[in-house]
Short mmCIF file of C-alpha atoms in Angstrom, two decimals:
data_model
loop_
_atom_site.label_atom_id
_atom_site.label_comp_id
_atom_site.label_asym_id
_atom_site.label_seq_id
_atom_site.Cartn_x
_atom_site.Cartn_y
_atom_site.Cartn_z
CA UNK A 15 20.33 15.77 -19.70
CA UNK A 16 21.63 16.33 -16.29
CA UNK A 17 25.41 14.63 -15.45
CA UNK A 18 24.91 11.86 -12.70
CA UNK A 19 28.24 10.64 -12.17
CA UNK A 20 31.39 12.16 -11.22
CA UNK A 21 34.82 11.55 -12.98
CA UNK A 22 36.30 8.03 -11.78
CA UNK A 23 38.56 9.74 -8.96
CA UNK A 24 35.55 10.93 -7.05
CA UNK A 25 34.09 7.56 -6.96
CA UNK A 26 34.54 7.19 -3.14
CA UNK A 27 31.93 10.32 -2.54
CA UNK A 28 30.07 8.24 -5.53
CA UNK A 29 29.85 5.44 -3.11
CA UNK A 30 28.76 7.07 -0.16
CA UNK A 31 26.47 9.58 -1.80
CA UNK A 32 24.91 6.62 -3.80
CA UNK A 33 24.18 3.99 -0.60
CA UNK A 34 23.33 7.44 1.95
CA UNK A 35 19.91 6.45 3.35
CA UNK A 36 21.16 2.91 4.26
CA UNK A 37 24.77 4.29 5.70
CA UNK A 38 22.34 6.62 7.77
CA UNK A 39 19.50 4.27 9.18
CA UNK A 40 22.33 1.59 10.52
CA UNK A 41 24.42 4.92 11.92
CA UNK A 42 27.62 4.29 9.71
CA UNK A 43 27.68 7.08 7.61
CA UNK A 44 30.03 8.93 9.85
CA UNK A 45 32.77 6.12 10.40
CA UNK A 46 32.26 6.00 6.60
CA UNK A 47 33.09 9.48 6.15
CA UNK A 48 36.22 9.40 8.46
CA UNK A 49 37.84 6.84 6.25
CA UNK A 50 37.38 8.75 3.09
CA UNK A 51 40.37 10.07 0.84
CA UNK A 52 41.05 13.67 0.65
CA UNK A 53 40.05 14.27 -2.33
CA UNK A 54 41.08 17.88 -4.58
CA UNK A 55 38.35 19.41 -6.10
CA UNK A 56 40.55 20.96 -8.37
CA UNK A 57 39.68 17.84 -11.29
CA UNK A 58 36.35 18.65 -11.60
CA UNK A 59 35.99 20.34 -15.38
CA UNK A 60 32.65 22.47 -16.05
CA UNK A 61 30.01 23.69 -14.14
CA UNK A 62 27.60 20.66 -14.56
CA UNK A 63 30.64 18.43 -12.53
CA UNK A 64 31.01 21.66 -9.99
CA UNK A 65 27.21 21.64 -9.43
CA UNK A 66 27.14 17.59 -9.34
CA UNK A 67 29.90 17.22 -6.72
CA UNK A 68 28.15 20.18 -4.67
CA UNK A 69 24.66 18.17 -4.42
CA UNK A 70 26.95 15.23 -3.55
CA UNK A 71 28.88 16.66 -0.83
CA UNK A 72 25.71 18.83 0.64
CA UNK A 73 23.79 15.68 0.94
CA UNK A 74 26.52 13.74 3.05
CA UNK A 75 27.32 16.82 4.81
CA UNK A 76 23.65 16.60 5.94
CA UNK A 77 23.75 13.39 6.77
CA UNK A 78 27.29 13.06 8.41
CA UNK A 79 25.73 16.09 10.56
CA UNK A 80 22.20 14.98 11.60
CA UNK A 81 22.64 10.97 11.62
CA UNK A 82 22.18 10.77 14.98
CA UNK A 83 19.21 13.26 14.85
CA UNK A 84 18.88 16.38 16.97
CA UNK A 85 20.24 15.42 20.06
CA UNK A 86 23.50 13.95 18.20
CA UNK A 87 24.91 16.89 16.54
CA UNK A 88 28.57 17.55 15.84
CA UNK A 89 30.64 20.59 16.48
CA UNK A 90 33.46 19.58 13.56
CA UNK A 91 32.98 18.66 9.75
CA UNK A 92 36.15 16.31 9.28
CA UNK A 93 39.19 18.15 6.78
CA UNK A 94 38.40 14.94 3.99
CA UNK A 95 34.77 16.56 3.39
CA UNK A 96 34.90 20.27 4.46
CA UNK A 97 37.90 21.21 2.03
CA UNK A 98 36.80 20.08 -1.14
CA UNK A 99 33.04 20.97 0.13
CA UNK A 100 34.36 24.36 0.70
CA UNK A 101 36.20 24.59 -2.68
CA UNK A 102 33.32 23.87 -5.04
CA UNK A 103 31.07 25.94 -3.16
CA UNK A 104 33.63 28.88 -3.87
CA UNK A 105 34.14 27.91 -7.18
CA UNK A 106 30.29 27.98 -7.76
CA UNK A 107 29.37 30.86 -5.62
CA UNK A 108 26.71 28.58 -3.63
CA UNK A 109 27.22 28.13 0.71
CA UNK A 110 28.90 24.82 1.85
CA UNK A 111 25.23 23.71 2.91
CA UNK A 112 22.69 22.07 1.28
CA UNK A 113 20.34 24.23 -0.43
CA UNK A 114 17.01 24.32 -2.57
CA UNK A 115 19.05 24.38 -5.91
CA UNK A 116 21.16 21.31 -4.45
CA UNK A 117 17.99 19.52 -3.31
CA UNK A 118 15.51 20.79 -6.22
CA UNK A 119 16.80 22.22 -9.36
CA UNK A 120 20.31 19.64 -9.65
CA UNK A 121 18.75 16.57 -8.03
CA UNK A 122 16.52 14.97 -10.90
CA UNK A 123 17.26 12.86 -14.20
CA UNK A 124 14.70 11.23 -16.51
CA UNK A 125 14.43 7.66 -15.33
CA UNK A 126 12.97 6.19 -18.89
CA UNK A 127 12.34 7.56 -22.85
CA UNK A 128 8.59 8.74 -20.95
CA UNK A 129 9.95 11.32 -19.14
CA UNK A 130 9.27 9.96 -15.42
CA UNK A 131 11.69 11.79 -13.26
CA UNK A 132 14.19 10.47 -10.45
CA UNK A 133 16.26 11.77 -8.11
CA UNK A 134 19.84 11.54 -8.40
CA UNK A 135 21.16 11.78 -4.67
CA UNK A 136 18.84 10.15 -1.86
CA UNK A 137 18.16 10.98 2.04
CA UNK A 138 16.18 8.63 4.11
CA UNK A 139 12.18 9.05 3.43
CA UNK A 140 11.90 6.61 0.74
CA UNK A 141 9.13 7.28 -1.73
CA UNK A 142 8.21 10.41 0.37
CA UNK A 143 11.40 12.18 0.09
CA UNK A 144 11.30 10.85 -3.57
CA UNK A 145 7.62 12.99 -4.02
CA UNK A 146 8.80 15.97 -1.79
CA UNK A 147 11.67 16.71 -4.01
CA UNK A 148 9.93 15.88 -7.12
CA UNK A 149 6.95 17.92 -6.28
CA UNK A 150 8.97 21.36 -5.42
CA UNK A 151 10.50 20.66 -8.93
CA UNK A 152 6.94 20.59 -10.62
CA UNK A 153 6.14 23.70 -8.81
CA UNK A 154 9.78 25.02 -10.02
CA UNK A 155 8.57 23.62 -13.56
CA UNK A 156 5.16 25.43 -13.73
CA UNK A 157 6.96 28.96 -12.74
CA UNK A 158 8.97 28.61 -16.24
CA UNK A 159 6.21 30.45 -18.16
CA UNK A 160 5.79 32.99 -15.60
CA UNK A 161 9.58 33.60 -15.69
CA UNK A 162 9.26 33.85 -19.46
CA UNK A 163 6.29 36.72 -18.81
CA UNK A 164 8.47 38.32 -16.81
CA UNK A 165 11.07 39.28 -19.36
CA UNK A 166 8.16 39.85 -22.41
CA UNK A 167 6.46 42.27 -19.36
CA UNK A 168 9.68 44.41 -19.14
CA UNK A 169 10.39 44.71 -22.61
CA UNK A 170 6.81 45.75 -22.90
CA UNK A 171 6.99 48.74 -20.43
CA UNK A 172 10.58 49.55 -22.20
CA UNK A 173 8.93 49.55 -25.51
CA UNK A 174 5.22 51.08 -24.30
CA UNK A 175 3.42 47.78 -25.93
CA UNK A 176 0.38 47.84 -23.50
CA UNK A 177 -1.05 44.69 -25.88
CA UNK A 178 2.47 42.38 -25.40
CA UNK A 179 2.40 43.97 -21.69
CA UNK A 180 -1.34 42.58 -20.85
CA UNK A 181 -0.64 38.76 -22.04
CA UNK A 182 2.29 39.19 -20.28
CA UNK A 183 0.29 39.75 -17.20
CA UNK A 184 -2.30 37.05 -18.25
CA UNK A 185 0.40 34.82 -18.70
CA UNK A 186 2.14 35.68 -15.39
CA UNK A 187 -0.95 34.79 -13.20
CA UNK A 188 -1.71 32.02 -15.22
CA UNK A 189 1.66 30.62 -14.48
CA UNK A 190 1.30 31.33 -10.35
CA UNK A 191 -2.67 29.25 -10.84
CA UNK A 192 -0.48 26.27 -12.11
CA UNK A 193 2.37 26.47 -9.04
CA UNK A 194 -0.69 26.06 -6.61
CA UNK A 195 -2.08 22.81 -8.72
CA UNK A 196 1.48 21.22 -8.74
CA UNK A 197 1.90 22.06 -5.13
CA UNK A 198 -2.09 20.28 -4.32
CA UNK A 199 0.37 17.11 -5.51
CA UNK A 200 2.16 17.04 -2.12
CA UNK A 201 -0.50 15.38 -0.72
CA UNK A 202 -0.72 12.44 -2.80
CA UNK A 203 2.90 12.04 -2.90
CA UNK A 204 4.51 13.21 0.82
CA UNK A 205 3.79 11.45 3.68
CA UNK A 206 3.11 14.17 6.74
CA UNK A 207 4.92 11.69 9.67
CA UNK A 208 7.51 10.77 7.43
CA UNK A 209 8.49 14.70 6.38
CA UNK A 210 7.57 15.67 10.16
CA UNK A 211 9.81 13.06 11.95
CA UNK A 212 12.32 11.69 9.30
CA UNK A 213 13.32 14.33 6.23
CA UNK A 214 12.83 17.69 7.56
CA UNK A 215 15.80 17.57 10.09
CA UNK A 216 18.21 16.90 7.62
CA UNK A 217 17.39 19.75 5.28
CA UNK A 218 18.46 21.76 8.57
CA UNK A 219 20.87 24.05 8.75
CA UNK A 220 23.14 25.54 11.76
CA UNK A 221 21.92 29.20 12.03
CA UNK A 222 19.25 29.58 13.96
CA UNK A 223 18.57 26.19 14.97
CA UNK A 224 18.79 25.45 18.86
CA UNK A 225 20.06 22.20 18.01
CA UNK A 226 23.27 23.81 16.82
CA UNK A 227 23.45 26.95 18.70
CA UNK A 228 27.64 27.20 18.01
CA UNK A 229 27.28 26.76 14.08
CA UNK A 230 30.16 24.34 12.45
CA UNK A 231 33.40 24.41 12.17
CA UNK A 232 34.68 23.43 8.67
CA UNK A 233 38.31 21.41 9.54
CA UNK A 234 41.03 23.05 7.38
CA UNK A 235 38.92 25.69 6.12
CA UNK A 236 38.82 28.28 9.49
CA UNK A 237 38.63 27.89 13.15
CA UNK A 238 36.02 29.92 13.62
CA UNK A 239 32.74 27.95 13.90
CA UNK A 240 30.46 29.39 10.17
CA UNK A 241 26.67 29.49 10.42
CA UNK A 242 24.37 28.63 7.52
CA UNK A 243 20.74 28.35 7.04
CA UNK A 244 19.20 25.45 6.04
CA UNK A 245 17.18 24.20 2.29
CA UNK A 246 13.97 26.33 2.36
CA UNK A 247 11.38 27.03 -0.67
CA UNK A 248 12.49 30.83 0.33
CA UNK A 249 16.21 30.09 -1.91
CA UNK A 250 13.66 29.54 -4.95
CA UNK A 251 14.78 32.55 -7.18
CA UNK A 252 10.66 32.11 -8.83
CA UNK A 253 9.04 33.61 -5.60
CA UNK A 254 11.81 36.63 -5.57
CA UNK A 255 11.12 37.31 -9.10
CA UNK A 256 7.86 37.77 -9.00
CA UNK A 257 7.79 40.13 -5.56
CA UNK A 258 9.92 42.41 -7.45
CA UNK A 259 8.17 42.37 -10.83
CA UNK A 260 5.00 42.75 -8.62
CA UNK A 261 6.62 45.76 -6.61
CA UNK A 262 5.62 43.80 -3.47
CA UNK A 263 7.31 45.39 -0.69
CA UNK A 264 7.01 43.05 2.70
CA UNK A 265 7.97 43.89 6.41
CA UNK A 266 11.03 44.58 7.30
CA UNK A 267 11.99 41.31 9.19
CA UNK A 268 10.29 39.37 6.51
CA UNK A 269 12.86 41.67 3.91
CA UNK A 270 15.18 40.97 5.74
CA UNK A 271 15.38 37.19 6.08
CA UNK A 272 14.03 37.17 2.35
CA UNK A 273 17.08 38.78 1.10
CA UNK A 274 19.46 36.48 2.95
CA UNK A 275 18.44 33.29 1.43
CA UNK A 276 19.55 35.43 -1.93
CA UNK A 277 22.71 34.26 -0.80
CA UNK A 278 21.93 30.66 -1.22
CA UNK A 279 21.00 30.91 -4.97
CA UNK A 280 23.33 30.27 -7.85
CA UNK A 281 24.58 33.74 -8.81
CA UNK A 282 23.29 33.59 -12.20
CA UNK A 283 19.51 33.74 -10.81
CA UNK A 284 20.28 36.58 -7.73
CA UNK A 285 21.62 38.61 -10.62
CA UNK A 286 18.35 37.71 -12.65
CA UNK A 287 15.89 38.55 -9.61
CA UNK A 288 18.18 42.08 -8.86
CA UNK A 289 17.78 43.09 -12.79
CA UNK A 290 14.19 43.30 -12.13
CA UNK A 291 14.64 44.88 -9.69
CA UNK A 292 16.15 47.56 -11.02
CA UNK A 293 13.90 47.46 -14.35
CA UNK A 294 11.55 50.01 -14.53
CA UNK A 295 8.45 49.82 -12.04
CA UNK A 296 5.36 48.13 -13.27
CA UNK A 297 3.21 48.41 -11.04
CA UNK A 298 3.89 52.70 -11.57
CA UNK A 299 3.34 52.01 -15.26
CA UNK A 300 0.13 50.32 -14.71
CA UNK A 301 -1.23 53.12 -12.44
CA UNK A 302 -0.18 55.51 -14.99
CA UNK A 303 -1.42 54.05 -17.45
CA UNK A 304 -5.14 54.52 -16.35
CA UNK A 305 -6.09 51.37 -18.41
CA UNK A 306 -8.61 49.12 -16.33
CA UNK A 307 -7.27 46.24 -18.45
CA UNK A 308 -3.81 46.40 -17.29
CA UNK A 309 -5.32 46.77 -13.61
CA UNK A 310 -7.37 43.78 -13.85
CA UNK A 311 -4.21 41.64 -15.01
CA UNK A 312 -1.49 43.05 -12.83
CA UNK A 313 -4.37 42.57 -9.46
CA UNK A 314 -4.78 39.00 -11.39
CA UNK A 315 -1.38 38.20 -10.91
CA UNK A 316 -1.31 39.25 -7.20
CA UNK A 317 -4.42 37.36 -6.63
CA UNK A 318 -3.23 34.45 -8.00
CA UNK A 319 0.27 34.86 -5.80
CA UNK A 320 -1.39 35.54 -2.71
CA UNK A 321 -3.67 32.35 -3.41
CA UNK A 322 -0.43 30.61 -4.01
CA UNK A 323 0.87 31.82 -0.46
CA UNK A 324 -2.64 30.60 1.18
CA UNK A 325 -1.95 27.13 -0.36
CA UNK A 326 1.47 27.23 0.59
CA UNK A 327 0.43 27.62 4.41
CA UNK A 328 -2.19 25.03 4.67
CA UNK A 329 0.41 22.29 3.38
CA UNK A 330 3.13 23.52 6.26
CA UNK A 331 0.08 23.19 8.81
CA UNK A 332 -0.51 19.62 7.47
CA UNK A 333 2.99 18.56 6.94
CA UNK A 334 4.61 20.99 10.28
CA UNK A 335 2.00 21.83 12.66
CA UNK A 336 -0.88 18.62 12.89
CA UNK A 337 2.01 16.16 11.85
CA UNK A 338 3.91 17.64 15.31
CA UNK A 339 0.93 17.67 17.18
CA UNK A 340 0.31 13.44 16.31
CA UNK A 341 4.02 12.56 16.79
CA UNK A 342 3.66 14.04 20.50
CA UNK A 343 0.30 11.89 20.79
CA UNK A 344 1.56 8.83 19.40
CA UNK A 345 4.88 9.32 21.72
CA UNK A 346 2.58 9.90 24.63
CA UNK A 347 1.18 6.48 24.01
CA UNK A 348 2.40 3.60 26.13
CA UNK A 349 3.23 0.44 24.35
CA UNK A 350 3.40 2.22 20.64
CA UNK A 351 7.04 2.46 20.31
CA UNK A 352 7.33 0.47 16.85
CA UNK A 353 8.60 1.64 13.86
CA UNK A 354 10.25 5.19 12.51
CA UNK A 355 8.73 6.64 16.14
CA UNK A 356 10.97 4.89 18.35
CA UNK A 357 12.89 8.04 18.59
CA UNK A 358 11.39 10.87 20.52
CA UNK A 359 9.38 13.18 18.04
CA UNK A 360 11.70 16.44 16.98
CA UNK A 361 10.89 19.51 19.14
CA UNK A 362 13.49 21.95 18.50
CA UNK A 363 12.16 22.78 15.00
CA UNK A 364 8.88 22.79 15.54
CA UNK A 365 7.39 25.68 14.69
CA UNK A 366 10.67 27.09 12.76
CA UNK A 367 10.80 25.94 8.70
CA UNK A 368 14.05 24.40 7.76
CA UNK A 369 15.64 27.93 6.46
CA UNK A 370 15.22 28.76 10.21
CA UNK A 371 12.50 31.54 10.28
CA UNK A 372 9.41 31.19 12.48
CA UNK A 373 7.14 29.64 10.02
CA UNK A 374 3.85 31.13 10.44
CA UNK A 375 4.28 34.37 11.66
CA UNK A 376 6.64 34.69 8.39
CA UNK A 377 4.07 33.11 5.96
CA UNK A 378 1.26 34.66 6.94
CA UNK A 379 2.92 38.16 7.14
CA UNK A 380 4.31 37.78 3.60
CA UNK A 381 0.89 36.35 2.53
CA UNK A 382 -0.71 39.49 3.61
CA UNK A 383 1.65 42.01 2.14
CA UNK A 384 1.20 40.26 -1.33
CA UNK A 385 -2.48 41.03 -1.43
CA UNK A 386 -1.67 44.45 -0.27
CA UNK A 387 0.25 44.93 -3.20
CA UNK A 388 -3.50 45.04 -4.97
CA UNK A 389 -4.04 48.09 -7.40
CA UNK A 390 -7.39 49.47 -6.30
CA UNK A 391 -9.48 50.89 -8.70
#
């Protein structure tokens, strides 16, 4: 079970971190924040606490920053929360930001004996942040076999077991066909205005965002201002794994920003995802091979990944794209200032995904290099 509660000294983040989407709405988050102890992360025992007090501190740290929303940024994270924000992301090897393990993979516990799952740390969003977070996890969840394949797959080639190799495969793309029926869930849990014009700007980061052009300074930690992407599915270790099992080589640019949110997993899984890379190649042993079974799996598993990628951009043209396009009409609209649109509808993100690359161009270009990565006959 995860840990959801910090040692008794750490209680004041506890507080904060616990009440963070009402501190936020009523704009009192960051007076909250100023009066905060400084607090040593040097008590925190174990690497559950580390990762704990991490997804605590990223959250505020993303609220403290975009509380006032795009047009209210701050140049200076106060000394109370940078330090000890600083020193558990060193200790842990993760960036002082929030990121998809913070959000995803640390941020659930089993609310009852049935297994219904609940997030520990909240933003504002309600019930749609709630689904958005618990829906990447299901995804997350439904890789797990596929990860599993991954390992039997390379022992396989190691061992020249072309039986254990080709239920690998079947297994693999089997695996990738269940992340694309826990991601159809988005839409029956997530909201489009609400992820559009409430949670998206606070999984932000301040590199490559307009709204921050300068980056942040972290008081106490340097005076030079640090930049760091923000949350995006392209931290999840899965997708990496299975590009370099595949031997899916993308463009350049799309390499390049690819490799940098490497950065922004734990260690343990960039180590994981660069040992398969370095494992022999599978897609060579398939060629080699000459066996029209192995072809038809390993072109299965691309399929199904590609597919996967497909699915992936007609949610972020739901949820990005039309949800932008009916915040600007229903902003347009005289008299229909009610509600979560009283502010003016985000524009500097808008066709950028939270990790800061230019959405489309980047998922349609990585799309299209995954079905290149076909083995034709």
């Amino acid at each position: 079970s995860t840990k959801t509660e910090l040692p008794a000294p750490y209680g004041p983040w506890m507080e904060i971190a616990h009440d963070l989407p009402q501190l936020i709405t009523s704009h009192r988050l960051r007076s909250q924040v100023h009066q905060m102890p400084q607090l040593s992360a040097r008590h925190l025992r174990g690497r559950e606490e580390l990762h704990l007090a991490h997804l605590v501190l990223s959250f505020i740290t993303m609220g403290y920053l975009w509380q006032e929303g795009e047009e209210g940024t701050v140049k200076v994270l106060p000394r109370n929360l940078a330090v000890p924000f600083w020193e558990v992301s060193q200790a842990i090897g993760l960036p002082p930001i929030l990121s998809h393990a913070d959000f995803v993979l640390a941020n659930w516990r089993r609310k009852n004996l049935n297994g219904n799952l609940d997030t520990i740390i909240s933003l504002p969003g309600g019930e749609s942040l709630r689904g958005f977070t618990l829906v990447t996890l299901l995804v997350e969840k439904a890789a797990v076999p596929g990860i599993k394949a991954i390992v039997q797959a390379i022992r396989a080639i190691l061992r020249l077991d072309e039986e254990t190799l080709h239920k690998a495969l079947q297994e693999l793309a089997e695996a990738i066909g269940n992340m694309s029926k826990a991601l159809k869930r988005m839409h029956d849990y997530v909201d489009p205005a609400v992820f559009y014009a409430v949670i998206r700007i606070f999984l932000s980061g301040w590199k490559d965002n307009p709204a921050m052009p300068d980056g942040l300074i972290y008081e106490g930690v340097s005076d030079e201002p640090m930049a760091y992407s923000g949350g995006s599915a392209a931290q999840s270790t899965v997708l990496h794994a299975f590009d370099e099992l595949l031997g899916i080589r993308h463009s350049e640019e799309s390499t390049a920003f690819l490799h940098r949110m490497r950065d922004y997993m734990p260690p343990p899984h960039r180590a994981f995802v660069e040992e398969i890379h370095r494992a022999p190649s599978l897609k060579q042993h398939v060629l080699s091979s000459r066996d029209a079974r192995l072809c038809v799996a390993f072109n299965q598993c691309i399929s199904a990944l590609a597919d996967f990628r497909s699915y992936h951009i007609t949610i972020v043209t739901k949820y990005i794209t039309v949800a932008a396009a009916k915040a600007k009409a229903r902003w347009a609209e005289p008299g229909d200032r009610a509600g979560p649109s009283t502010g003016k509808p985000p524009s500097v993100l808008e066709a950028k995904g939270t990790g800061g690359s230019h959405i489309f161009s980047f998922l349609k270009s990585i799309r299209d290099t995954t079905r290149e990565g076909m083995i034709s006959a």
